[in-house]
Amino acid sequence: MLLEFILQFFLEFILEVFGGLIFDGIFHGLSRMPWLQRPINALSALLLFFGLGVTTGFLSLLILPNAIVKSSSLHGINLVITPALVGLTMALVGWLRRRKGKFVTPLESFVYGFLFAFGMALIRFYFTD
């Protein structure tokens, strides 16, 4: 039971990190365009990254329509734990890039990484079996 939970939790984490890294790569590619290099205000960024998470959550339903974490009591916990770990992972990516003197996107922070993963987890929570 414990091993099954850990595996399910790990798969959910990987799914959300993978989604975040895909958008992170897109933002790094778009950052070369001069008109996209302007800073974004905090409210717009909050809505943008939460919305991207929600969109990614819906897209993930096309690939994985069933819940990865199947235990009903643990399914709700996934709304907090996994996004927090994804936020920490994205913050680590940002920290590593900053240390090397490279460009860092807003998604490479705890808050925006958390919001992205929370939006994705919220959709998967409500729309999976």
mmCIF file of N, CA and C in Angstrom:
data_model
loop_
_atom_site.group_PDB
_atom_site.id
_atom_site.type_symbol
_atom_site.label_atom_id
_atom_site.label_comp_id
_atom_site.label_asym_id
_atom_site.label_seq_id
_atom_site.Cartn_x
_atom_site.Cartn_y
_atom_site.Cartn_z
ATOM 1 N N MET A 1 0.820 -1.195 0.000
ATOM 2 C CA MET A 1 0.000 0.000 0.000
ATOM 3 C C MET A 1 0.868 1.265 0.000
ATOM 4 N N LEU A 2 1.879 1.301 0.880
ATOM 5 C CA LEU A 2 2.751 2.474 0.957
ATOM 6 C C LEU A 2 3.557 2.639 -0.327
ATOM 7 N N LEU A 3 4.093 1.549 -0.847
ATOM 8 C CA LEU A 3 4.857 1.622 -2.085
ATOM 9 C C LEU A 3 3.983 2.078 -3.250
ATOM 10 N N GLU A 4 2.739 1.596 -3.285
ATOM 11 C CA GLU A 4 1.804 1.999 -4.332
ATOM 12 C C GLU A 4 1.521 3.499 -4.239
ATOM 13 N N PHE A 5 1.324 3.997 -3.020
ATOM 14 C CA PHE A 5 1.074 5.428 -2.825
ATOM 15 C C PHE A 5 2.268 6.251 -3.279
ATOM 16 N N ILE A 6 3.467 5.835 -2.907
ATOM 17 C CA ILE A 6 4.671 6.573 -3.274
ATOM 18 C C ILE A 6 4.830 6.606 -4.792
ATOM 19 N N LEU A 7 4.579 5.490 -5.448
ATOM 20 C CA LEU A 7 4.673 5.430 -6.902
ATOM 21 C C LEU A 7 3.635 6.342 -7.560
ATOM 22 N N GLN A 8 2.403 6.305 -7.079
ATOM 23 C CA GLN A 8 1.348 7.155 -7.639
ATOM 24 C C GLN A 8 1.680 8.632 -7.428
ATOM 25 N N PHE A 9 2.140 8.953 -6.247
ATOM 26 C CA PHE A 9 2.497 10.331 -5.922
ATOM 27 C C PHE A 9 3.650 10.800 -6.810
ATOM 28 N N PHE A 10 4.655 9.954 -6.997
ATOM 29 C CA PHE A 10 5.802 10.282 -7.828
ATOM 30 C C PHE A 10 5.381 10.513 -9.280
ATOM 31 N N LEU A 11 4.489 9.681 -9.794
ATOM 32 C CA LEU A 11 4.017 9.846 -11.175
ATOM 33 C C LEU A 11 3.263 11.161 -11.357
ATOM 34 N N GLU A 12 2.451 11.527 -10.381
ATOM 35 C CA GLU A 12 1.731 12.809 -10.444
ATOM 36 C C GLU A 12 2.728 13.970 -10.428
ATOM 37 N N PHE A 13 3.723 13.869 -9.570
ATOM 38 C CA PHE A 13 4.764 14.894 -9.480
ATOM 39 C C PHE A 13 5.496 15.040 -10.817
ATOM 40 N N ILE A 14 5.886 13.915 -11.401
ATOM 41 C CA ILE A 14 6.598 13.935 -12.689
ATOM 42 C C ILE A 14 5.728 14.564 -13.772
ATOM 43 N N LEU A 15 4.448 14.231 -13.805
ATOM 44 C CA LEU A 15 3.532 14.794 -14.791
ATOM 45 C C LEU A 15 3.483 16.320 -14.672
ATOM 46 N N GLU A 16 3.376 16.832 -13.452
ATOM 47 C CA GLU A 16 3.275 18.278 -13.256
ATOM 48 C C GLU A 16 4.604 18.989 -13.521
ATOM 49 N N VAL A 17 5.706 18.384 -13.128
ATOM 50 C CA VAL A 17 7.016 18.984 -13.414
ATOM 51 C C VAL A 17 7.248 18.999 -14.920
ATOM 52 N N PHE A 18 6.910 17.911 -15.601
ATOM 53 C CA PHE A 18 7.084 17.834 -17.047
ATOM 54 C C PHE A 18 6.280 18.941 -17.737
ATOM 55 N N GLY A 19 5.035 19.138 -17.310
ATOM 56 C CA GLY A 19 4.216 20.208 -17.877
ATOM 57 C C GLY A 19 4.848 21.573 -17.643
ATOM 58 N N GLY A 20 5.345 21.796 -16.439
ATOM 59 C CA GLY A 20 5.993 23.068 -16.129
ATOM 60 C C GLY A 20 7.245 23.293 -16.955
ATOM 61 N N LEU A 21 8.038 22.253 -17.133
ATOM 62 C CA LEU A 21 9.270 22.398 -17.905
ATOM 63 C C LEU A 21 8.997 22.636 -19.388
ATOM 64 N N ILE A 22 7.914 22.080 -19.891
ATOM 65 C CA ILE A 22 7.549 22.341 -21.295
ATOM 66 C C ILE A 22 7.271 23.830 -21.483
ATOM 67 N N PHE A 23 6.437 24.403 -20.602
ATOM 68 C CA PHE A 23 6.145 25.831 -20.717
ATOM 69 C C PHE A 23 7.378 26.672 -20.421
ATOM 70 N N ASP A 24 8.215 26.223 -19.518
ATOM 71 C CA ASP A 24 9.444 26.938 -19.224
ATOM 72 C C ASP A 24 10.322 27.012 -20.473
ATOM 73 N N GLY A 25 10.430 25.915 -21.195
ATOM 74 C CA GLY A 25 11.188 25.906 -22.439
ATOM 75 C C GLY A 25 10.593 26.842 -23.476
ATOM 76 N N ILE A 26 9.267 26.877 -23.538
ATOM 77 C CA ILE A 26 8.592 27.787 -24.468
ATOM 78 C C ILE A 26 8.911 29.230 -24.105
ATOM 79 N N PHE A 27 8.857 29.560 -22.806
ATOM 80 C CA PHE A 27 9.154 30.931 -22.374
ATOM 81 C C PHE A 27 10.605 31.307 -22.657
ATOM 82 N N HIS A 28 11.523 30.355 -22.500
ATOM 83 C CA HIS A 28 12.919 30.641 -22.825
ATOM 84 C C HIS A 28 13.079 30.898 -24.319
ATOM 85 N N GLY A 29 12.368 30.147 -25.138
ATOM 86 C CA GLY A 29 12.419 30.375 -26.577
ATOM 87 C C GLY A 29 11.824 31.719 -26.965
ATOM 88 N N LEU A 30 10.715 32.074 -26.335
ATOM 89 C CA LEU A 30 10.056 33.347 -26.640
ATOM 90 C C LEU A 30 10.801 34.544 -26.070
ATOM 91 N N SER A 31 11.656 34.322 -25.084
ATOM 92 C CA SER A 31 12.355 35.440 -24.440
ATOM 93 C C SER A 31 13.321 36.137 -25.384
ATOM 94 N N ARG A 32 13.637 35.517 -26.486
ATOM 95 C CA ARG A 32 14.542 36.134 -27.463
ATOM 96 C C ARG A 32 13.839 37.203 -28.295
ATOM 97 N N MET A 33 12.515 37.230 -28.247
ATOM 98 C CA MET A 33 11.759 38.216 -29.010
ATOM 99 C C MET A 33 11.696 39.517 -28.204
ATOM 100 N N PRO A 34 12.131 40.625 -28.791
ATOM 101 C CA PRO A 34 12.219 41.883 -28.037
ATOM 102 C C PRO A 34 10.887 42.336 -27.432
ATOM 103 N N TRP A 35 9.799 42.130 -28.117
ATOM 104 C CA TRP A 35 8.516 42.613 -27.610
ATOM 105 C C TRP A 35 8.006 41.792 -26.435
ATOM 106 N N LEU A 36 8.604 40.626 -26.163
ATOM 107 C CA LEU A 36 8.216 39.809 -25.020
ATOM 108 C C LEU A 36 9.165 39.949 -23.838
ATOM 109 N N GLN A 37 10.141 40.829 -23.937
ATOM 110 C CA GLN A 37 11.117 40.976 -22.872
ATOM 111 C C GLN A 37 10.685 41.988 -21.809
ATOM 112 N N ARG A 38 9.536 42.591 -21.986
ATOM 113 C CA ARG A 38 9.044 43.531 -20.970
ATOM 114 C C ARG A 38 8.623 42.773 -19.723
ATOM 115 N N PRO A 39 8.829 43.370 -18.562
ATOM 116 C CA PRO A 39 8.383 42.707 -17.321
ATOM 117 C C PRO A 39 6.852 42.607 -17.280
ATOM 118 N N ILE A 40 6.354 41.584 -16.649
ATOM 119 C CA ILE A 40 4.914 41.368 -16.515
ATOM 120 C C ILE A 40 4.523 41.682 -15.066
ATOM 121 N N ASN A 41 3.368 42.323 -14.878
ATOM 122 C CA ASN A 41 2.983 42.640 -13.499
ATOM 123 C C ASN A 41 2.524 41.379 -12.776
ATOM 124 N N ALA A 42 2.556 41.440 -11.460
ATOM 125 C CA ALA A 42 2.334 40.241 -10.636
ATOM 126 C C ALA A 42 0.950 39.626 -10.855
ATOM 127 N N LEU A 43 -0.096 40.437 -10.922
ATOM 128 C CA LEU A 43 -1.451 39.902 -11.089
ATOM 129 C C LEU A 43 -1.595 39.195 -12.437
ATOM 130 N N SER A 44 -1.053 39.798 -13.481
ATOM 131 C CA SER A 44 -1.108 39.167 -14.801
ATOM 132 C C SER A 44 -0.341 37.846 -14.801
ATOM 133 N N ALA A 45 0.811 37.839 -14.132
ATOM 134 C CA ALA A 45 1.611 36.613 -14.064
ATOM 135 C C ALA A 45 0.872 35.529 -13.272
ATOM 136 N N LEU A 46 0.228 35.897 -12.175
ATOM 137 C CA LEU A 46 -0.544 34.924 -11.392
ATOM 138 C C LEU A 46 -1.632 34.285 -12.246
ATOM 139 N N LEU A 47 -2.369 35.126 -12.950
ATOM 140 C CA LEU A 47 -3.451 34.616 -13.803
ATOM 141 C C LEU A 47 -2.904 33.793 -14.968
ATOM 142 N N LEU A 48 -1.804 34.250 -15.547
ATOM 143 C CA LEU A 48 -1.204 33.545 -16.680
ATOM 144 C C LEU A 48 -0.765 32.141 -16.284
ATOM 145 N N PHE A 49 -0.008 32.025 -15.200
ATOM 146 C CA PHE A 49 0.539 30.717 -14.844
ATOM 147 C C PHE A 49 -0.522 29.778 -14.275
ATOM 148 N N PHE A 50 -1.492 30.319 -13.554
ATOM 149 C CA PHE A 50 -2.593 29.477 -13.095
ATOM 150 C C PHE A 50 -3.399 28.992 -14.305
ATOM 151 N N GLY A 51 -3.663 29.902 -15.251
ATOM 152 C CA GLY A 51 -4.398 29.535 -16.466
ATOM 153 C C GLY A 51 -3.654 28.509 -17.305
ATOM 154 N N LEU A 52 -2.337 28.654 -17.405
ATOM 155 C CA LEU A 52 -1.551 27.652 -18.141
ATOM 156 C C LEU A 52 -1.610 26.297 -17.445
ATOM 157 N N GLY A 53 -1.618 26.305 -16.112
ATOM 158 C CA GLY A 53 -1.743 25.057 -15.362
ATOM 159 C C GLY A 53 -3.085 24.394 -15.600
ATOM 160 N N VAL A 54 -4.153 25.200 -15.605
ATOM 161 C CA VAL A 54 -5.494 24.676 -15.864
ATOM 162 C C VAL A 54 -5.558 24.090 -17.275
ATOM 163 N N THR A 55 -5.006 24.817 -18.241
ATOM 164 C CA THR A 55 -4.994 24.341 -19.625
ATOM 165 C C THR A 55 -4.206 23.039 -19.749
ATOM 166 N N THR A 56 -3.058 22.984 -19.106
ATOM 167 C CA THR A 56 -2.245 21.774 -19.137
ATOM 168 C C THR A 56 -2.973 20.627 -18.449
ATOM 169 N N GLY A 57 -3.712 20.935 -17.387
ATOM 170 C CA GLY A 57 -4.507 19.910 -16.709
ATOM 171 C C GLY A 57 -5.538 19.302 -17.643
ATOM 172 N N PHE A 58 -6.225 20.147 -18.394
ATOM 173 C CA PHE A 58 -7.206 19.624 -19.354
ATOM 174 C C PHE A 58 -6.532 18.808 -20.452
ATOM 175 N N LEU A 59 -5.378 19.290 -20.936
ATOM 176 C CA LEU A 59 -4.658 18.535 -21.969
ATOM 177 C C LEU A 59 -4.165 17.193 -21.434
ATOM 178 N N SER A 60 -3.770 17.165 -20.166
ATOM 179 C CA SER A 60 -3.293 15.903 -19.587
ATOM 180 C C SER A 60 -4.424 14.880 -19.476
ATOM 181 N N LEU A 61 -5.665 15.365 -19.395
ATOM 182 C CA LEU A 61 -6.808 14.449 -19.332
ATOM 183 C C LEU A 61 -6.980 13.673 -20.640
ATOM 184 N N LEU A 62 -6.513 14.260 -21.735
ATOM 185 C CA LEU A 62 -6.587 13.560 -23.020
ATOM 186 C C LEU A 62 -5.627 12.374 -23.047
ATOM 187 N N ILE A 63 -4.491 12.521 -22.358
ATOM 188 C CA ILE A 63 -3.476 11.465 -22.344
ATOM 189 C C ILE A 63 -3.724 10.489 -21.200
ATOM 190 N N LEU A 64 -3.999 11.022 -20.010
ATOM 191 C CA LEU A 64 -4.228 10.203 -18.808
ATOM 192 C C LEU A 64 -5.585 10.560 -18.202
ATOM 193 N N PRO A 65 -6.671 9.972 -18.698
ATOM 194 C CA PRO A 65 -7.999 10.357 -18.212
ATOM 195 C C PRO A 65 -8.320 9.862 -16.801
ATOM 196 N N ASN A 66 -7.574 8.908 -16.284
ATOM 197 C CA ASN A 66 -7.829 8.388 -14.943
ATOM 198 C C ASN A 66 -6.870 9.007 -13.943
ATOM 199 N N ALA A 67 -7.307 9.058 -12.693
ATOM 200 C CA ALA A 67 -6.481 9.612 -11.629
ATOM 201 C C ALA A 67 -5.241 8.747 -11.427
ATOM 202 N N ILE A 68 -4.117 9.395 -11.213
ATOM 203 C CA ILE A 68 -2.891 8.664 -10.932
ATOM 204 C C ILE A 68 -2.903 8.230 -9.472
ATOM 205 N N VAL A 69 -3.274 9.151 -8.575
ATOM 206 C CA VAL A 69 -3.412 8.827 -7.155
ATOM 207 C C VAL A 69 -4.839 8.344 -6.964
ATOM 208 N N LYS A 70 -5.013 7.044 -6.761
ATOM 209 C CA LYS A 70 -6.343 6.449 -6.749
ATOM 210 C C LYS A 70 -7.004 6.431 -5.373
ATOM 211 N N SER A 71 -6.253 6.516 -4.301
ATOM 212 C CA SER A 71 -6.824 6.492 -2.959
ATOM 213 C C SER A 71 -7.644 7.762 -2.731
ATOM 214 N N SER A 72 -8.897 7.621 -2.324
ATOM 215 C CA SER A 72 -9.775 8.781 -2.170
ATOM 216 C C SER A 72 -9.289 9.722 -1.077
ATOM 217 N N SER A 73 -8.712 9.195 -0.011
ATOM 218 C CA SER A 73 -8.241 10.068 1.061
ATOM 219 C C SER A 73 -6.955 10.789 0.670
ATOM 220 N N LEU A 74 -6.149 10.199 -0.175
ATOM 221 C CA LEU A 74 -4.892 10.808 -0.583
ATOM 222 C C LEU A 74 -5.041 11.694 -1.820
ATOM 223 N N HIS A 75 -6.135 11.524 -2.542
ATOM 224 C CA HIS A 75 -6.356 12.286 -3.771
ATOM 225 C C HIS A 75 -6.385 13.783 -3.474
ATOM 226 N N GLY A 76 -7.038 14.190 -2.380
ATOM 227 C CA GLY A 76 -7.134 15.601 -2.026
ATOM 228 C C GLY A 76 -5.829 16.170 -1.511
ATOM 229 N N ILE A 77 -5.033 15.355 -0.868
ATOM 230 C CA ILE A 77 -3.731 15.799 -0.365
ATOM 231 C C ILE A 77 -2.842 16.229 -1.531
ATOM 232 N N ASN A 78 -3.052 15.602 -2.659
ATOM 233 C CA ASN A 78 -2.264 15.901 -3.844
ATOM 234 C C ASN A 78 -2.440 17.346 -4.306
ATOM 235 N N LEU A 79 -3.507 18.003 -3.896
ATOM 236 C CA LEU A 79 -3.722 19.401 -4.274
ATOM 237 C C LEU A 79 -2.738 20.340 -3.581
ATOM 238 N N VAL A 80 -2.115 19.898 -2.509
ATOM 239 C CA VAL A 80 -1.183 20.752 -1.776
ATOM 240 C C VAL A 80 0.254 20.262 -1.907
ATOM 241 N N ILE A 81 0.462 18.981 -1.681
ATOM 242 C CA ILE A 81 1.827 18.455 -1.619
ATOM 243 C C ILE A 81 2.525 18.513 -2.975
ATOM 244 N N THR A 82 1.896 18.000 -4.012
ATOM 245 C CA THR A 82 2.547 17.967 -5.315
ATOM 246 C C THR A 82 2.823 19.375 -5.850
ATOM 247 N N PRO A 83 1.862 20.315 -5.825
ATOM 248 C CA PRO A 83 2.200 21.660 -6.283
ATOM 249 C C PRO A 83 3.326 22.309 -5.477
ATOM 250 N N ALA A 84 3.379 22.040 -4.182
ATOM 251 C CA ALA A 84 4.467 22.600 -3.368
ATOM 252 C C ALA A 84 5.814 22.030 -3.817
ATOM 253 N N LEU A 85 5.865 20.733 -4.089
ATOM 254 C CA LEU A 85 7.116 20.125 -4.558
ATOM 255 C C LEU A 85 7.489 20.613 -5.958
ATOM 256 N N VAL A 86 6.492 20.809 -6.802
ATOM 257 C CA VAL A 86 6.760 21.343 -8.145
ATOM 258 C C VAL A 86 7.277 22.776 -8.022
ATOM 259 N N GLY A 87 6.670 23.569 -7.142
ATOM 260 C CA GLY A 87 7.149 24.936 -6.910
ATOM 261 C C GLY A 87 8.593 24.951 -6.448
ATOM 262 N N LEU A 88 8.932 24.060 -5.538
ATOM 263 C CA LEU A 88 10.320 23.961 -5.072
ATOM 264 C C LEU A 88 11.260 23.538 -6.200
ATOM 265 N N THR A 89 10.794 22.608 -7.035
ATOM 266 C CA THR A 89 11.612 22.150 -8.161
ATOM 267 C C THR A 89 11.847 23.281 -9.153
ATOM 268 N N MET A 90 10.799 24.042 -9.466
ATOM 269 C CA MET A 90 10.958 25.154 -10.404
ATOM 270 C C MET A 90 11.852 26.239 -9.807
ATOM 271 N N ALA A 91 11.748 26.480 -8.497
ATOM 272 C CA ALA A 91 12.622 27.453 -7.833
ATOM 273 C C ALA A 91 14.077 26.985 -7.896
ATOM 274 N N LEU A 92 14.299 25.687 -7.762
ATOM 275 C CA LEU A 92 15.651 25.135 -7.868
ATOM 276 C C LEU A 92 16.207 25.330 -9.279
ATOM 277 N N VAL A 93 15.368 25.095 -10.277
ATOM 278 C CA VAL A 93 15.792 25.320 -11.667
ATOM 279 C C VAL A 93 16.173 26.789 -11.856
ATOM 280 N N GLY A 94 15.348 27.690 -11.334
ATOM 281 C CA GLY A 94 15.648 29.121 -11.432
ATOM 282 C C GLY A 94 16.929 29.486 -10.705
ATOM 283 N N TRP A 95 17.139 28.917 -9.532
ATOM 284 C CA TRP A 95 18.346 29.194 -8.762
ATOM 285 C C TRP A 95 19.590 28.723 -9.507
ATOM 286 N N LEU A 96 19.509 27.527 -10.094
ATOM 287 C CA LEU A 96 20.646 27.005 -10.844
ATOM 288 C C LEU A 96 20.951 27.867 -12.067
ATOM 289 N N ARG A 97 19.917 28.302 -12.758
ATOM 290 C CA ARG A 97 20.114 29.153 -13.941
ATOM 291 C C ARG A 97 20.674 30.515 -13.527
ATOM 292 N N ARG A 98 20.179 31.075 -12.431
ATOM 293 C CA ARG A 98 20.647 32.366 -11.955
ATOM 294 C C ARG A 98 22.132 32.287 -11.558
ATOM 295 N N ARG A 99 22.512 31.178 -10.936
ATOM 296 C CA ARG A 99 23.911 30.980 -10.529
ATOM 297 C C ARG A 99 24.850 30.945 -11.725
ATOM 298 N N LYS A 100 24.351 30.446 -12.841
ATOM 299 C CA LYS A 100 25.165 30.371 -14.056
ATOM 300 C C LYS A 100 25.066 31.653 -14.883
ATOM 301 N N GLY A 101 24.317 32.634 -14.388
ATOM 302 C CA GLY A 101 24.187 33.903 -15.095
ATOM 303 C C GLY A 101 23.258 33.847 -16.290
ATOM 304 N N LYS A 102 22.365 32.866 -16.322
ATOM 305 C CA LYS A 102 21.442 32.709 -17.446
ATOM 306 C C LYS A 102 20.108 33.402 -17.158
ATOM 307 N N PHE A 103 19.355 33.609 -18.212
ATOM 308 C CA PHE A 103 18.029 34.214 -18.111
ATOM 309 C C PHE A 103 17.090 33.304 -17.316
ATOM 310 N N VAL A 104 16.317 33.892 -16.414
ATOM 311 C CA VAL A 104 15.370 33.144 -15.586
ATOM 312 C C VAL A 104 13.961 33.639 -15.890
ATOM 313 N N THR A 105 13.050 32.714 -16.175
ATOM 314 C CA THR A 105 11.654 33.085 -16.430
ATOM 315 C C THR A 105 10.908 33.166 -15.102
ATOM 316 N N PRO A 106 9.779 33.866 -15.069
ATOM 317 C CA PRO A 106 8.986 33.919 -13.838
ATOM 318 C C PRO A 106 8.519 32.534 -13.372
ATOM 319 N N LEU A 107 8.302 31.612 -14.301
ATOM 320 C CA LEU A 107 7.859 30.273 -13.931
ATOM 321 C C LEU A 107 8.906 29.545 -13.093
ATOM 322 N N GLU A 108 10.149 30.001 -13.160
ATOM 323 C CA GLU A 108 11.220 29.379 -12.387
ATOM 324 C C GLU A 108 11.309 29.991 -10.987
ATOM 325 N N SER A 109 10.164 30.122 -10.355
ATOM 326 C CA SER A 109 10.079 30.593 -8.973
ATOM 327 C C SER A 109 9.076 29.707 -8.246
ATOM 328 N N PHE A 110 9.129 29.730 -6.921
ATOM 329 C CA PHE A 110 8.233 28.871 -6.159
ATOM 330 C C PHE A 110 6.771 29.239 -6.391
ATOM 331 N N VAL A 111 6.446 30.521 -6.296
ATOM 332 C CA VAL A 111 5.041 30.952 -6.361
ATOM 333 C C VAL A 111 4.412 30.606 -7.696
ATOM 334 N N TYR A 112 5.078 30.968 -8.784
ATOM 335 C CA TYR A 112 4.484 30.715 -10.095
ATOM 336 C C TYR A 112 4.521 29.231 -10.460
ATOM 337 N N GLY A 113 5.564 28.535 -10.047
ATOM 338 C CA GLY A 113 5.613 27.085 -10.256
ATOM 339 C C GLY A 113 4.508 26.387 -9.480
ATOM 340 N N PHE A 114 4.271 26.846 -8.231
ATOM 341 C CA PHE A 114 3.190 26.293 -7.415
ATOM 342 C C PHE A 114 1.837 26.551 -8.065
ATOM 343 N N LEU A 115 1.600 27.783 -8.510
ATOM 344 C CA LEU A 115 0.311 28.116 -9.132
ATOM 345 C C LEU A 115 0.062 27.302 -10.395
ATOM 346 N N PHE A 116 1.096 27.140 -11.208
ATOM 347 C CA PHE A 116 0.956 26.323 -12.408
ATOM 348 C C PHE A 116 0.544 24.902 -12.030
ATOM 349 N N ALA A 117 1.284 24.295 -11.093
ATOM 350 C CA ALA A 117 1.003 22.908 -10.697
ATOM 351 C C ALA A 117 -0.333 22.794 -9.975
ATOM 352 N N PHE A 118 -0.710 23.816 -9.199
ATOM 353 C CA PHE A 118 -1.992 23.786 -8.500
ATOM 354 C C PHE A 118 -3.145 23.816 -9.495
ATOM 355 N N GLY A 119 -3.033 24.652 -10.531
ATOM 356 C CA GLY A 119 -4.069 24.696 -11.564
ATOM 357 C C GLY A 119 -4.212 23.358 -12.258
ATOM 358 N N MET A 120 -3.094 22.729 -12.543
ATOM 359 C CA MET A 120 -3.116 21.419 -13.194
ATOM 360 C C MET A 120 -3.700 20.355 -12.262
ATOM 361 N N ALA A 121 -3.272 20.365 -10.997
ATOM 362 C CA ALA A 121 -3.766 19.382 -10.023
ATOM 363 C C ALA A 121 -5.256 19.572 -9.745
ATOM 364 N N LEU A 122 -5.706 20.822 -9.724
ATOM 365 C CA LEU A 122 -7.123 21.115 -9.469
ATOM 366 C C LEU A 122 -8.008 20.522 -10.560
ATOM 367 N N ILE A 123 -7.612 20.701 -11.801
ATOM 368 C CA ILE A 123 -8.387 20.140 -12.918
ATOM 369 C C ILE A 123 -8.367 18.626 -12.860
ATOM 370 N N ARG A 124 -7.211 18.041 -12.618
ATOM 371 C CA ARG A 124 -7.116 16.580 -12.540
ATOM 372 C C ARG A 124 -7.905 16.046 -11.349
ATOM 373 N N PHE A 125 -7.974 16.811 -10.261
ATOM 374 C CA PHE A 125 -8.735 16.388 -9.071
ATOM 375 C C PHE A 125 -10.227 16.315 -9.389
ATOM 376 N N TYR A 126 -10.741 17.332 -10.077
ATOM 377 C CA TYR A 126 -12.191 17.380 -10.326
ATOM 378 C C TYR A 126 -12.643 16.551 -11.525
ATOM 379 N N PHE A 127 -11.754 16.301 -12.473
ATOM 380 C CA PHE A 127 -12.205 15.656 -13.703
ATOM 381 C C PHE A 127 -11.659 14.262 -13.955
ATOM 382 N N THR A 128 -11.034 13.652 -12.958
ATOM 383 C CA THR A 128 -10.586 12.264 -13.111
ATOM 384 C C THR A 128 -11.394 11.361 -12.220
ATOM 385 N N ASP A 129 -11.400 10.093 -12.560
ATOM 386 C CA ASP A 129 -12.156 9.105 -11.791
ATOM 387 C C ASP A 129 -11.387 8.707 -10.552
#
